[in-house]
Coordinates of C-alpha atoms and ligand atoms in Angstrom, one line a residue:
X273 CA 15.6 28.0 2.8
X274 CA 11.8 27.3 2.6
X275 CA 10.7 23.7 2.4
X276 CA 9.0 22.5 -0.8
X277 CA 5.8 20.8 0.5
X278 CA 6.0 18.3 -2.4
X279 CA 9.2 16.9 -0.8
X280 CA 7.4 16.1 2.4
X281 CA 4.6 14.4 0.4
X282 CA 7.0 12.4 -1.8
X283 CA 10.2 12.1 0.1
X284 CA 11.6 9.5 -2.4
X285 CA 11.8 12.2 -5.2
X286 CA 15.3 13.1 -6.2
X287 CA 14.6 16.8 -5.2
X288 CA 13.6 15.6 -1.7
X289 CA 16.9 13.8 -1.3
X290 CA 18.8 17.0 -2.2
X291 CA 16.6 18.9 0.2
X292 CA 17.5 16.5 3.1
X293 CA 21.2 17.0 2.2
X294 CA 20.7 20.8 2.2
X295 CA 19.1 20.9 5.6
X296 CA 22.6 20.0 6.9
X297 CA 21.0 17.9 9.6
X298 CA 22.3 14.4 9.8
X299 CA 20.1 11.5 10.8
X300 CA 22.6 10.8 13.6
X301 CA 22.0 14.3 15.0
X302 CA 18.2 13.8 14.9
X303 CA 18.5 10.4 16.6
X304 CA 20.9 11.7 19.2
X305 CA 18.4 14.4 20.2
X306 CA 15.4 12.1 19.8
X307 CA 13.8 14.6 17.4
X308 CA 10.1 14.4 16.4
X309 CA 11.3 13.1 13.0
X310 CA 12.5 9.9 14.7
X311 CA 9.1 9.2 16.3
X312 CA 7.4 9.9 12.9
X313 CA 10.0 7.6 11.2
X314 CA 9.2 4.8 13.6
X315 CA 5.5 5.4 13.0
X316 CA 6.1 5.2 9.2
X317 CA 7.7 1.8 9.5
X318 CA 5.2 0.5 12.1
X319 CA 2.2 1.4 10.0
X320 CA 3.9 0.0 6.9
X321 CA 4.4 -3.4 8.6
X322 CA 1.0 -3.5 10.2
X323 CA -1.3 -1.7 7.9
X324 CA 0.3 -1.3 4.4
X325 CA 0.4 2.5 4.6
X326 CA 2.9 5.1 5.9
X327 CA 0.2 7.8 6.3
X328 CA 0.5 9.5 9.7
X329 CA -2.1 8.7 12.2
X330 CA -2.4 12.4 13.1
X331 CA -1.2 14.2 10.0
X332 CA -1.4 17.6 11.6
X333 CA 1.0 16.7 14.3
X334 CA 4.0 16.7 12.0
X335 CA 5.3 19.7 10.0
X336 CA 6.7 19.3 6.5
X337 CA 10.3 19.2 7.7
X338 CA 9.6 16.4 10.2
X339 CA 7.7 14.5 7.5
X340 CA 10.6 14.8 5.1
X341 CA 13.3 13.9 7.6
X342 CA 11.3 10.9 8.9
X343 CA 11.9 9.2 5.6
X344 CA 15.7 8.7 5.9
X345 CA 15.1 7.7 9.5
X346 CA 12.6 5.1 8.4
X347 CA 15.1 3.7 5.9
X348 CA 17.7 3.4 8.7
X349 CA 15.1 1.5 10.8
X350 CA 14.2 -0.8 8.0
X351 CA 17.8 -1.5 7.4
X352 CA 18.4 -2.3 11.0
X353 CA 15.4 -4.7 11.2
X354 CA 17.1 -6.3 8.2
X355 CA 14.6 -8.9 6.9
X356 CA 13.3 -9.3 3.4
X357 CA 9.7 -9.0 4.7
X358 CA 10.4 -5.7 6.4
X359 CA 11.9 -4.2 3.2
X360 CA 9.1 -5.6 1.0
X361 CA 6.3 -4.4 3.2
X362 CA 7.9 -1.0 3.8
X363 CA 8.5 -0.3 0.1
X364 CA 5.0 -1.5 -0.8
X365 CA 3.5 0.7 1.8
X366 CA 5.4 3.8 0.7
X367 CA 4.3 3.0 -2.9
X368 CA 0.6 2.5 -1.9
X369 CA 0.6 5.7 0.0
X370 CA 2.2 7.6 -2.8
X371 CA -0.3 6.2 -5.2
X372 CA -3.2 7.5 -3.1
X373 CA -1.6 10.9 -3.0
X374 CA -0.9 10.9 -6.7
X375 CA -4.5 10.3 -7.4
X376 CA -5.6 13.1 -5.1
X377 CA -3.1 15.4 -6.7
X378 CA -3.9 14.5 -10.3
X379 CA -7.6 14.9 -9.6
X380 CA -7.3 18.3 -7.9
X381 CA -8.9 20.9 -10.3
X382 CA -7.5 24.3 -10.9
X383 CA -9.6 26.0 -8.2
X384 CA -8.5 23.4 -5.7
X385 CA -4.9 23.9 -6.7
X386 CA -5.1 27.6 -6.2
X387 CA -6.8 27.3 -2.8
X388 CA -4.4 24.7 -1.5
X389 CA -1.3 25.6 0.3
X390 CA 0.1 22.3 -0.5
X391 CA 1.8 22.1 -3.9
X392 CA 0.5 19.2 -5.9
X393 CA 2.2 16.8 -8.2
X394 CA 1.1 16.6 -11.8
X395 CA 1.2 13.4 -13.9
X396 CA 3.8 15.1 -16.1
X397 CA 6.0 15.9 -13.1
X398 CA 5.7 12.3 -11.8
X399 CA 6.5 10.9 -15.3
X400 CA 9.5 13.2 -15.5
X401 CA 10.7 12.1 -12.0
X402 CA 10.9 8.5 -13.1
X403 CA 12.4 9.3 -16.5
X404 CA 9.2 8.3 -18.3
X405 CA 8.2 11.6 -19.9
X406 CA 9.2 10.6 -23.4
X407 CA 7.7 7.1 -23.0
X408 CA 4.1 7.9 -22.1
X409 CA 1.7 9.8 -24.4
X410 CA -2.0 10.4 -23.7
X411 CA -4.6 9.2 -26.2
X412 CA -7.0 12.0 -26.9
X413 CA -10.2 11.7 -28.7
X414 CA -12.4 14.5 -30.0
X415 CA -15.3 13.9 -27.5
X416 CA -13.1 14.1 -24.5
X417 CA -11.0 17.2 -25.6
X418 CA -10.2 19.2 -22.5
X419 CA -10.7 16.4 -20.1
X420 CA -8.2 13.8 -18.8
X421 CA -7.6 11.1 -21.3
X422 CA -8.9 7.6 -20.4
X423 CA -6.0 5.8 -22.1
X424 CA -2.3 6.2 -22.6
X425 CA 0.3 4.7 -24.9
X426 CA 3.4 3.5 -23.0
X427 CA 6.7 2.7 -24.9
X428 CA 7.2 -1.0 -25.0
X429 CA 10.5 -1.0 -23.1
X430 CA 9.1 0.9 -20.2
X431 CA 5.9 -1.2 -20.1
X432 CA 8.0 -4.4 -20.0
X433 CA 10.2 -3.0 -17.3
X434 CA 7.4 -1.8 -15.0
X435 CA 4.4 -4.1 -15.6
X436 CA 4.6 -7.5 -14.0
X437 CA 3.0 -10.5 -15.6
X438 CA 2.2 -11.7 -12.0
X439 CA -0.4 -8.9 -11.8
X440 CA -2.8 -10.9 -13.9
X441 CA -3.4 -12.2 -17.4
X442 CA -4.4 -8.8 -18.7
X443 CA -1.0 -7.4 -18.1
X444 CA 0.7 -10.0 -20.4
X445 CA 1.8 -8.5 -23.6
X446 CA -0.1 -11.0 -25.7
X447 CA -3.4 -9.6 -24.2
X448 CA -2.4 -6.0 -25.0
X449 CA -3.0 -3.7 -27.9
X450 CA 0.5 -2.8 -29.2
X451 CA 1.1 -0.3 -32.0
X452 CA 4.2 1.6 -33.2
X453 CA 6.3 0.2 -30.3
X454 CA 3.8 1.4 -27.6
X455 CA 1.3 -0.5 -25.4
X456 CA -2.2 0.9 -24.8
X457 CA -3.1 1.2 -21.1
X458 CA -6.0 2.7 -19.2
X459 CA -5.4 5.6 -16.8
X460 CA -5.6 3.3 -13.8
X461 CA -3.2 0.9 -15.3
X462 CA -0.7 3.8 -15.9
X463 CA -1.1 4.7 -12.2
X464 CA -0.4 1.1 -11.2
X465 CA 2.9 1.2 -13.1
X466 CA 3.8 4.5 -11.4
X467 CA 3.1 2.8 -8.0
X468 CA 5.6 0.1 -9.1
X469 CA 8.1 2.7 -10.1
X470 CA 7.8 4.2 -6.6
X471 CA 8.1 0.8 -4.9
X472 CA 11.3 0.0 -6.8
X473 CA 12.8 3.4 -6.0
X474 CA 12.1 3.0 -2.3
X475 CA 13.4 -0.6 -2.2
X476 CA 16.6 0.3 -4.0
X477 CA 19.5 0.1 -1.7
X478 CA 17.6 -1.4 1.2
X479 CA 18.7 -2.8 3.5
X480 CA 22.0 -0.9 3.8
X481 CA 24.8 -1.5 6.3
X482 CA 24.3 0.9 9.2
X483 CA 26.8 -0.5 11.6
X484 CA 29.7 0.1 9.2
X485 CA 31.4 2.9 11.1
X486 CA 31.7 4.2 14.7
X487 CA 29.0 6.8 13.9
X488 CA 26.8 4.0 12.4
X489 CA 27.3 1.9 15.6
X490 CA 26.1 4.8 17.6
X491 CA 23.0 5.3 15.5
X492 CA 22.2 1.6 15.7
X493 CA 22.7 1.5 19.5
X494 CA 20.4 4.5 19.9
X495 CA 17.7 2.8 17.9
X496 CA 18.0 -0.5 19.6
X497 CA 14.6 -0.3 21.3
X498 CA 12.7 0.8 18.2
X499 CA 14.3 -1.9 16.2
X500 CA 13.4 -4.6 18.8
X501 CA 9.8 -3.2 18.8
X502 CA 9.6 -3.5 15.0
X503 CA 11.0 -7.0 15.0
X504 CA 8.4 -8.0 17.6
X505 CA 5.7 -6.6 15.4
X506 CA 6.9 -8.6 12.4
X507 CA 7.1 -11.8 14.5
X508 CA 3.6 -11.3 16.0
X509 CA 2.2 -10.7 12.6
X510 CA 3.9 -13.7 11.0
X511 CA 2.7 -15.9 13.9
X512 CA -0.8 -14.8 13.2
X513 CA -0.3 -15.0 9.5
X514 CA -2.8 -17.6 8.5
X515 CA -5.7 -19.3 10.0
X516 CA -5.2 -22.9 11.2
X517 CA -8.4 -24.0 9.5
X518 CA -8.6 -24.9 5.9
X519 CA -12.2 -24.2 5.0
X520 CA -13.5 -20.9 3.7
X521 CA -16.9 -20.2 5.4
X522 CA -17.9 -16.6 4.9
X523 CA -20.8 -17.0 7.3
X524 CA -18.3 -17.5 10.1
X525 CA -16.2 -14.5 9.3
X526 CA -16.0 -12.0 12.2
X527 CA -18.5 -9.1 12.0
X528 CA -15.8 -6.6 10.9
X529 CA -14.9 -8.7 7.9
X530 CA -18.5 -9.5 7.0
X531 CA -19.2 -5.8 6.9
X532 CA -16.2 -5.1 4.7
X533 CA -17.2 -7.9 2.3
X534 CA -20.7 -6.5 2.1
X535 CA -19.5 -3.0 1.4
X536 CA -17.3 -4.1 -1.5
X537 CA -20.1 -6.3 -2.9
X538 CA -22.3 -3.3 -2.8
X539 CA -19.8 -1.5 -5.1
X540 CA -18.1 0.7 -2.5
X541 CA -14.4 1.4 -2.9
X542 CA -12.8 1.0 0.5
X543 CA -10.2 3.2 2.0
X544 CA -6.7 1.7 1.4
X545 CA -6.3 0.6 5.0
X546 CA -9.7 -1.1 5.1
X547 CA -9.0 -2.8 1.8
X548 CA -5.7 -4.0 3.1
X549 CA -7.4 -5.4 6.2
X550 CA -10.0 -7.2 4.2
X551 CA -7.7 -8.6 1.5
X552 CA -5.1 -9.7 4.0
X553 CA -7.8 -11.5 6.1
X554 CA -9.1 -13.3 3.0
X555 CA -5.5 -14.3 2.0
X556 CA -5.0 -15.4 5.7
X557 CA -8.0 -17.8 5.4
X558 CA -6.3 -19.3 2.4
X559 CA -8.1 -17.7 -0.6
X560 CA -6.4 -17.0 -3.9
X561 CA -6.9 -14.1 -6.4
X562 CA -9.8 -15.6 -8.2
X563 CA -11.6 -16.7 -5.1
X564 CA -11.3 -13.2 -3.6
X565 CA -12.6 -11.4 -6.7
X566 CA -15.5 -14.0 -6.9
X567 CA -16.4 -13.6 -3.2
X568 CA -16.3 -9.8 -3.5
X569 CA -18.3 -9.8 -6.7
X570 CA -15.6 -7.7 -8.4
X571 CA -17.0 -7.9 -11.9
X572 CA -15.7 -4.6 -13.2
X573 CA -12.2 -5.1 -14.7
X574 CA -10.6 -2.3 -12.8
X575 CA -11.7 -3.4 -9.3
X576 CA -10.9 -7.1 -10.1
X577 CA -7.5 -6.2 -11.4
X578 CA -6.7 -4.0 -8.3
X579 CA -7.8 -6.8 -5.9
X580 CA -5.9 -9.5 -7.8
X581 CA -2.8 -7.4 -7.7
X582 CA -3.2 -6.8 -3.9
X583 CA -3.8 -10.5 -3.3
X584 CA -0.8 -11.5 -5.3
X585 CA 1.3 -9.0 -3.4
X586 CA -0.1 -10.1 0.0
X587 CA 0.2 -13.8 -0.5
X588 CA 3.8 -14.9 -0.3
X589 CA 4.9 -18.5 -0.5
X590 CA 3.7 -19.5 3.0
X591 CA 0.9 -17.0 3.2
X592 CA 2.2 -15.4 6.3
X593 CA 4.1 -12.4 5.1
X594 CA 1.3 -9.9 5.2
X595 CA -1.0 -10.9 8.0
X596 CA -4.1 -8.9 8.7
X597 CA -4.1 -6.2 11.4
X598 CA -5.2 -7.0 14.9
X599 CA -8.6 -6.0 16.4
X600 CA -6.9 -3.1 18.1
X601 CA -5.8 -1.7 14.8
X602 CA -9.2 -2.3 13.2
X603 CA -10.8 -0.5 16.1
X604 CA -8.5 2.4 15.7
X605 CA -9.7 2.7 12.1
X606 CA -13.4 2.3 13.0
X607 CA -13.5 -0.9 11.1
X608 CA -14.5 -3.0 14.1
X609 CA -18.2 -3.1 13.4
X610 CA -20.8 -4.8 15.6
X611 CA -18.5 -7.0 17.7
X612 CA -20.3 -9.9 19.2
X613 CA -19.7 -12.2 22.2
X614 CA -17.0 -14.2 20.6
X615 CA -15.1 -10.9 20.0
X616 CA -14.7 -10.6 23.7
X617 CA -12.5 -13.7 23.8
X618 CA -10.0 -12.9 21.0
X619 CA -7.7 -10.1 19.9
X620 CA -7.3 -11.0 16.2
X621 CA -9.9 -11.5 13.4
X622 CA -8.2 -14.7 12.3
X623 CA -8.5 -16.1 15.9
X624 CA -12.2 -15.2 15.8
X625 CA -12.6 -17.2 12.6
X626 CA -10.6 -20.2 13.8
X627 CA -12.7 -20.4 16.9
X628 CA -16.0 -20.0 15.0
X629 CA -15.0 -22.7 12.5
X630 CA -13.9 -25.1 15.3
X631 CA -17.2 -24.5 17.2
X632 CA -19.3 -25.0 14.1
X633 CA -18.0 -28.6 13.6
X634 CA -18.9 -29.9 10.2
X635 CA -18.7 -27.0 7.8
X636 CA -19.1 -26.7 4.0
X637 CA -16.4 -24.9 2.2
X638 CA -17.7 -21.9 0.2
X639 CA -15.3 -22.9 -2.6
X640 CA -17.1 -26.2 -3.1
X641 CA -20.4 -24.4 -3.5
X642 CA -18.9 -22.1 -6.1
X643 CA -17.3 -25.0 -8.0
X644 CA -20.7 -26.8 -8.1
X645 CA -22.3 -23.6 -9.3
X646 CA -24.7 -23.2 -6.4
Ligands
LIG176 S1 -13.4 -7.4 17.9 FE1 -12.0 -7.9 16.3 S2 -12.9 -9.6 15.3 FE2 -14.5 -8.7 16.4 S3 -15.5 -7.2 15.0 FE3 -13.9 -6.1 16.1 S4 -12.1 -6.2 14.9 FE4 -13.5 -7.8 14.1

């Protein structure tokens, strides 16, 4: 039976689950023969933990079948790693990746759709997938007839289920336009709630018991090395989770982060992995939502909201849950820009910053200058 490319792109869709069942290939068999889907599954989890995405490093290396089958393998790996941080990061990364793909799909025009081999998801199909079809209606005005609506009305119940007050003040119902049992949202806000719907679906049932049967024991034993590798990654990251200095001194940020800050301040929307690196670095040096949006000059509501949401997500209670990537990862993404002499002595942007602040001696915290209105 031919594969539906949509299932490879969105392996958490109900139809994708059925497609995996229909392949008649068990994860145990894939693991036993060390199939490519196992390697891709491991990459999926590694990149989720390190970089907040599950996108393949070399997308053309994997066919649709391997891509689809790597999802159940990734879920087994996350279950074996068995820590709340692994589940959270993995689900968030699957959701962030899906969100980027949704946007590409929704924005593809008819010509593109016809020329693409890949089947694309429509907003309607995604709403249907999450049981939201009847709960979301577009707001059309005369001037924009024929174009995508800029606003939608979401049934109150679905809004309250999916939107989290922790995402920022503007998500609280008191700050919303509500009429006839529906809440008015922008297109981007609707997409944000869809990302949340994906996150919840991916997190559902994780972690599960793998070693509950002789077959499960076999699977777990075969994945021992991969699981140890993933646990190491998490430990390394958590160890480098936050800078040991308390001051925020943007002039002493490493060159890579200075560049990313400058690009955002100039109005550029960064690629998701670059934004993840930057925001997790800023959280790592101890900045909160408001400080991040102020430093990055995010004065349009959409960018500010997205950044605030990312910060809230990245900053857990001890600030170490989502540490920024290492220099090696930044290099792999071409985000290591203009490294200087200090860069030769460190392997992590936070180490660079700690060393720079220590060497600078008496420094003035940027937050004091903001508070004093300088
Ligand atoms: S070496 Fe590391 S700290 Fe220096 S610019 Fe590159 S990524 Fe940043």
